[in-house]
Amino acid sequence: MTEVQKYDLIEKFEDVEIRLYHSVVKAEVEINSNYEDASSLGFRPLVNYISQNNIAMTAPVLQEQKGKNSWLVSFIMPSDAKKDKLPKPQNSNVSLQQIEQHYAAAILVKGFTTVKKIKEKEEKLKTILKKNNIKYIDPIRVARFDPPWKPGFLRHNEVIIKINYER
């Protein structure tokens, strides 16, 4: 079974989950393209990295906007991975990043993650957070949990945004 990025569920209201994400390492690649193409263009070098180094695939695959037409596509490394113990990527476009423990808010996206659907969920998530006096830190990240061959109606995806959380 595929390992899923670990977090603690802190609170749930409306359609939003407040989570405390554990510290992880991610392998990422920056892709200069539109949203739809960036996902597939970023996937191949990341799959090559984990395949060449016998690293297990985890979920989700993350995508976040870096610039107008620039996207970071990333794989979370297995939870026991340490950045200084992972093999250096042979592809200079792939980098390893340590992500520290942080709070984030997540909202479910069913089906395919189209630009329109992601924007709608982002707006809904930010509206709910504002209503609940929770400050968020852009950008959002899109989390995809399923393989490409899974039918759209069965897919589980999320829009996630880092937050300042104090309760």
mmCIF file of C-alpha atoms in Angstrom:
data_model
loop_
_atom_site.group_PDB
_atom_site.id
_atom_site.type_symbol
_atom_site.label_atom_id
_atom_site.label_comp_id
_atom_site.label_asym_id
_atom_site.label_seq_id
_atom_site.Cartn_x
_atom_site.Cartn_y
_atom_site.Cartn_z
ATOM 1 C CA MET A 1 0.000 0.000 0.000
ATOM 2 C CA THR A 2 1.217 3.488 -0.874
ATOM 3 C CA GLU A 3 2.372 5.561 2.090
ATOM 4 C CA VAL A 4 0.440 8.831 2.469
ATOM 5 C CA GLN A 5 1.991 12.016 3.850
ATOM 6 C CA LYS A 6 1.462 12.051 7.610
ATOM 7 C CA TYR A 7 -0.487 14.694 9.501
ATOM 8 C CA ASP A 8 -2.581 15.050 12.641
ATOM 9 C CA LEU A 9 -6.185 16.158 12.205
ATOM 10 C CA ILE A 10 -6.626 19.142 14.527
ATOM 11 C CA GLU A 11 -10.100 20.396 13.700
ATOM 12 C CA LYS A 12 -12.833 19.983 11.091
ATOM 13 C CA PHE A 13 -15.550 22.477 10.191
ATOM 14 C CA GLU A 14 -17.697 23.043 7.139
ATOM 15 C CA ASP A 15 -15.715 21.327 4.337
ATOM 16 C CA VAL A 16 -12.285 22.166 5.763
ATOM 17 C CA GLU A 17 -9.792 20.125 7.761
ATOM 18 C CA ILE A 18 -7.120 21.849 9.838
ATOM 19 C CA ARG A 19 -4.029 19.647 9.908
ATOM 20 C CA LEU A 20 -0.611 19.614 11.499
ATOM 21 C CA TYR A 21 1.679 18.172 8.832
ATOM 22 C CA HIS A 22 4.750 16.271 9.995
ATOM 23 C CA SER A 23 8.225 17.273 8.834
ATOM 24 C CA VAL A 24 9.140 15.580 5.529
ATOM 25 C CA VAL A 25 11.586 15.663 2.660
ATOM 26 C CA LYS A 26 10.310 16.233 -0.856
ATOM 27 C CA ALA A 27 11.884 15.825 -4.250
ATOM 28 C CA GLU A 28 10.774 18.627 -6.536
ATOM 29 C CA VAL A 29 11.234 19.960 -10.017
ATOM 30 C CA GLU A 30 10.334 23.381 -11.385
ATOM 31 C CA ILE A 31 8.414 23.298 -14.653
ATOM 32 C CA ASN A 32 7.850 26.318 -16.879
ATOM 33 C CA SER A 33 4.528 25.523 -18.477
ATOM 34 C CA ASN A 34 0.800 25.854 -17.988
ATOM 35 C CA TYR A 35 -0.903 24.073 -15.084
ATOM 36 C CA GLU A 36 -2.116 21.041 -17.039
ATOM 37 C CA ASP A 37 1.192 20.301 -18.783
ATOM 38 C CA ALA A 38 3.349 20.976 -15.711
ATOM 39 C CA SER A 39 1.929 17.953 -13.923
ATOM 40 C CA SER A 40 2.961 15.435 -16.557
ATOM 41 C CA LEU A 41 6.240 17.204 -17.407
ATOM 42 C CA GLY A 42 7.238 17.219 -13.729
ATOM 43 C CA PHE A 43 6.172 13.652 -13.067
ATOM 44 C CA ARG A 44 8.763 11.928 -15.301
ATOM 45 C CA PRO A 45 11.981 13.320 -13.715
ATOM 46 C CA LEU A 46 10.586 12.618 -10.240
ATOM 47 C CA VAL A 47 9.626 9.037 -11.140
ATOM 48 C CA ASN A 48 13.113 8.576 -12.598
ATOM 49 C CA TYR A 49 14.674 9.785 -9.335
ATOM 50 C CA ILE A 50 12.718 7.423 -7.097
ATOM 51 C CA SER A 51 13.040 4.506 -9.547
ATOM 52 C CA GLN A 52 16.813 4.882 -9.973
ATOM 53 C CA ASN A 53 17.253 5.003 -6.209
ATOM 54 C CA ASN A 54 14.757 2.311 -5.207
ATOM 55 C CA ILE A 55 12.607 4.789 -3.237
ATOM 56 C CA ALA A 56 8.970 3.860 -2.672
ATOM 57 C CA MET A 57 6.255 5.955 -4.311
ATOM 58 C CA THR A 58 4.164 7.912 -1.819
ATOM 59 C CA ALA A 59 1.072 10.075 -2.070
ATOM 60 C CA PRO A 60 0.160 12.746 -2.802
ATOM 61 C CA VAL A 61 1.916 14.241 -5.804
ATOM 62 C CA LEU A 62 1.993 17.981 -5.089
ATOM 63 C CA GLN A 63 1.849 20.927 -7.449
ATOM 64 C CA GLU A 64 2.094 24.578 -6.496
ATOM 65 C CA GLN A 65 2.442 27.724 -8.528
ATOM 66 C CA LYS A 66 5.788 29.489 -8.273
ATOM 67 C CA GLY A 67 5.338 32.157 -10.953
ATOM 68 C CA LYS A 68 2.923 33.152 -13.702
ATOM 69 C CA ASN A 69 3.790 30.117 -15.832
ATOM 70 C CA SER A 70 6.038 28.263 -13.399
ATOM 71 C CA TRP A 71 5.084 25.298 -11.209
ATOM 72 C CA LEU A 72 6.773 23.180 -8.569
ATOM 73 C CA VAL A 73 5.848 19.507 -8.911
ATOM 74 C CA SER A 74 6.959 17.313 -6.019
ATOM 75 C CA PHE A 75 6.921 13.860 -4.488
ATOM 76 C CA ILE A 76 6.995 13.421 -0.731
ATOM 77 C CA MET A 77 9.717 11.000 0.297
ATOM 78 C CA PRO A 78 8.858 8.092 2.640
ATOM 79 C CA SER A 79 8.378 9.261 6.245
ATOM 80 C CA ASP A 80 11.628 7.690 7.476
ATOM 81 C CA ALA A 81 13.742 9.474 4.810
ATOM 82 C CA LYS A 82 16.357 11.993 5.920
ATOM 83 C CA LYS A 83 17.525 14.630 3.440
ATOM 84 C CA ASP A 84 21.227 14.030 4.114
ATOM 85 C CA LYS A 85 20.797 10.251 3.685
ATOM 86 C CA LEU A 86 18.926 10.364 0.352
ATOM 87 C CA PRO A 87 20.892 9.933 -2.890
ATOM 88 C CA LYS A 88 21.737 13.140 -4.717
ATOM 89 C CA PRO A 89 19.521 13.456 -7.817
ATOM 90 C CA GLN A 90 21.405 12.786 -11.063
ATOM 91 C CA ASN A 91 19.080 15.186 -12.881
ATOM 92 C CA SER A 92 20.142 18.717 -11.897
ATOM 93 C CA ASN A 93 16.530 19.899 -12.280
ATOM 94 C CA VAL A 94 15.437 17.705 -9.360
ATOM 95 C CA SER A 95 16.174 19.011 -5.871
ATOM 96 C CA LEU A 96 15.553 17.730 -2.360
ATOM 97 C CA GLN A 97 13.858 20.071 0.113
ATOM 98 C CA GLN A 98 13.230 19.701 3.829
ATOM 99 C CA ILE A 99 9.698 20.768 4.757
ATOM 100 C CA GLU A 100 9.285 21.519 8.449
ATOM 101 C CA GLN A 101 6.209 20.682 10.486
ATOM 102 C CA HIS A 102 3.443 23.177 9.734
ATOM 103 C CA TYR A 103 -0.284 23.801 9.964
ATOM 104 C CA ALA A 104 -2.395 23.765 6.827
ATOM 105 C CA ALA A 105 -6.038 23.766 5.811
ATOM 106 C CA ALA A 106 -7.326 21.272 3.255
ATOM 107 C CA ILE A 107 -10.491 20.928 1.212
ATOM 108 C CA LEU A 108 -11.512 17.924 -0.886
ATOM 109 C CA VAL A 109 -11.588 18.066 -4.681
ATOM 110 C CA LYS A 110 -13.486 15.178 -6.247
ATOM 111 C CA GLY A 111 -12.751 14.132 -9.804
ATOM 112 C CA PHE A 112 -10.163 15.701 -12.068
ATOM 113 C CA THR A 113 -8.198 18.740 -10.931
ATOM 114 C CA THR A 114 -9.035 21.197 -13.683
ATOM 115 C CA VAL A 115 -7.930 24.812 -13.449
ATOM 116 C CA LYS A 116 -11.572 25.882 -13.013
ATOM 117 C CA LYS A 117 -12.264 23.360 -10.253
ATOM 118 C CA ILE A 118 -9.040 24.206 -8.397
ATOM 119 C CA LYS A 119 -9.849 27.934 -8.510
ATOM 120 C CA GLU A 120 -13.375 27.298 -7.167
ATOM 121 C CA LYS A 121 -12.031 25.186 -4.288
ATOM 122 C CA GLU A 122 -9.301 27.721 -3.537
ATOM 123 C CA GLU A 123 -11.875 30.502 -3.283
ATOM 124 C CA LYS A 124 -14.162 28.386 -1.099
ATOM 125 C CA LEU A 125 -11.275 27.402 1.198
ATOM 126 C CA LYS A 126 -10.074 30.993 1.587
ATOM 127 C CA THR A 127 -13.626 32.244 2.236
ATOM 128 C CA ILE A 128 -14.148 29.663 5.002
ATOM 129 C CA LEU A 129 -10.773 30.478 6.557
ATOM 130 C CA LYS A 130 -11.478 34.227 6.517
ATOM 131 C CA LYS A 131 -14.906 33.637 8.077
ATOM 132 C CA ASN A 132 -13.182 31.696 10.872
ATOM 133 C CA ASN A 133 -10.424 34.306 11.362
ATOM 134 C CA ILE A 134 -7.656 31.968 10.212
ATOM 135 C CA LYS A 135 -4.840 33.616 8.288
ATOM 136 C CA TYR A 136 -3.483 31.705 5.313
ATOM 137 C CA ILE A 137 -0.151 31.873 3.522
ATOM 138 C CA ASP A 138 -0.228 31.664 -0.292
ATOM 139 C CA PRO A 139 0.299 29.795 -2.524
ATOM 140 C CA ILE A 140 -2.071 26.857 -2.448
ATOM 141 C CA ARG A 141 -0.844 23.407 -3.345
ATOM 142 C CA VAL A 142 -2.821 20.815 -5.239
ATOM 143 C CA ALA A 143 -2.487 17.293 -3.843
ATOM 144 C CA ARG A 144 -3.273 14.352 -6.128
ATOM 145 C CA PHE A 145 -3.597 10.932 -4.515
ATOM 146 C CA ASP A 146 -4.564 8.645 -7.391
ATOM 147 C CA PRO A 147 -2.867 7.093 -10.421
ATOM 148 C CA PRO A 148 -3.763 8.545 -13.840
ATOM 149 C CA TRP A 149 -5.804 5.499 -14.873
ATOM 150 C CA LYS A 150 -8.284 5.837 -11.977
ATOM 151 C CA PRO A 151 -11.709 6.996 -13.205
ATOM 152 C CA GLY A 152 -12.429 10.639 -12.435
ATOM 153 C CA PHE A 153 -15.483 9.978 -10.285
ATOM 154 C CA LEU A 154 -13.336 7.855 -7.921
ATOM 155 C CA ARG A 155 -10.459 10.313 -7.576
ATOM 156 C CA HIS A 156 -9.483 11.954 -4.293
ATOM 157 C CA ASN A 157 -7.596 15.251 -4.543
ATOM 158 C CA GLU A 158 -7.193 18.214 -2.244
ATOM 159 C CA VAL A 159 -6.427 21.920 -2.279
ATOM 160 C CA ILE A 160 -4.162 22.734 0.676
ATOM 161 C CA ILE A 161 -2.912 26.054 2.005
ATOM 162 C CA LYS A 162 -0.467 26.785 4.818
ATOM 163 C CA ILE A 163 -2.017 28.670 7.742
ATOM 164 C CA ASN A 164 -1.131 30.523 10.905
ATOM 165 C CA TYR A 165 -3.063 28.487 13.426
ATOM 166 C CA GLU A 166 -3.579 29.435 17.049
ATOM 167 C CA ARG A 167 -6.481 28.149 19.106
#
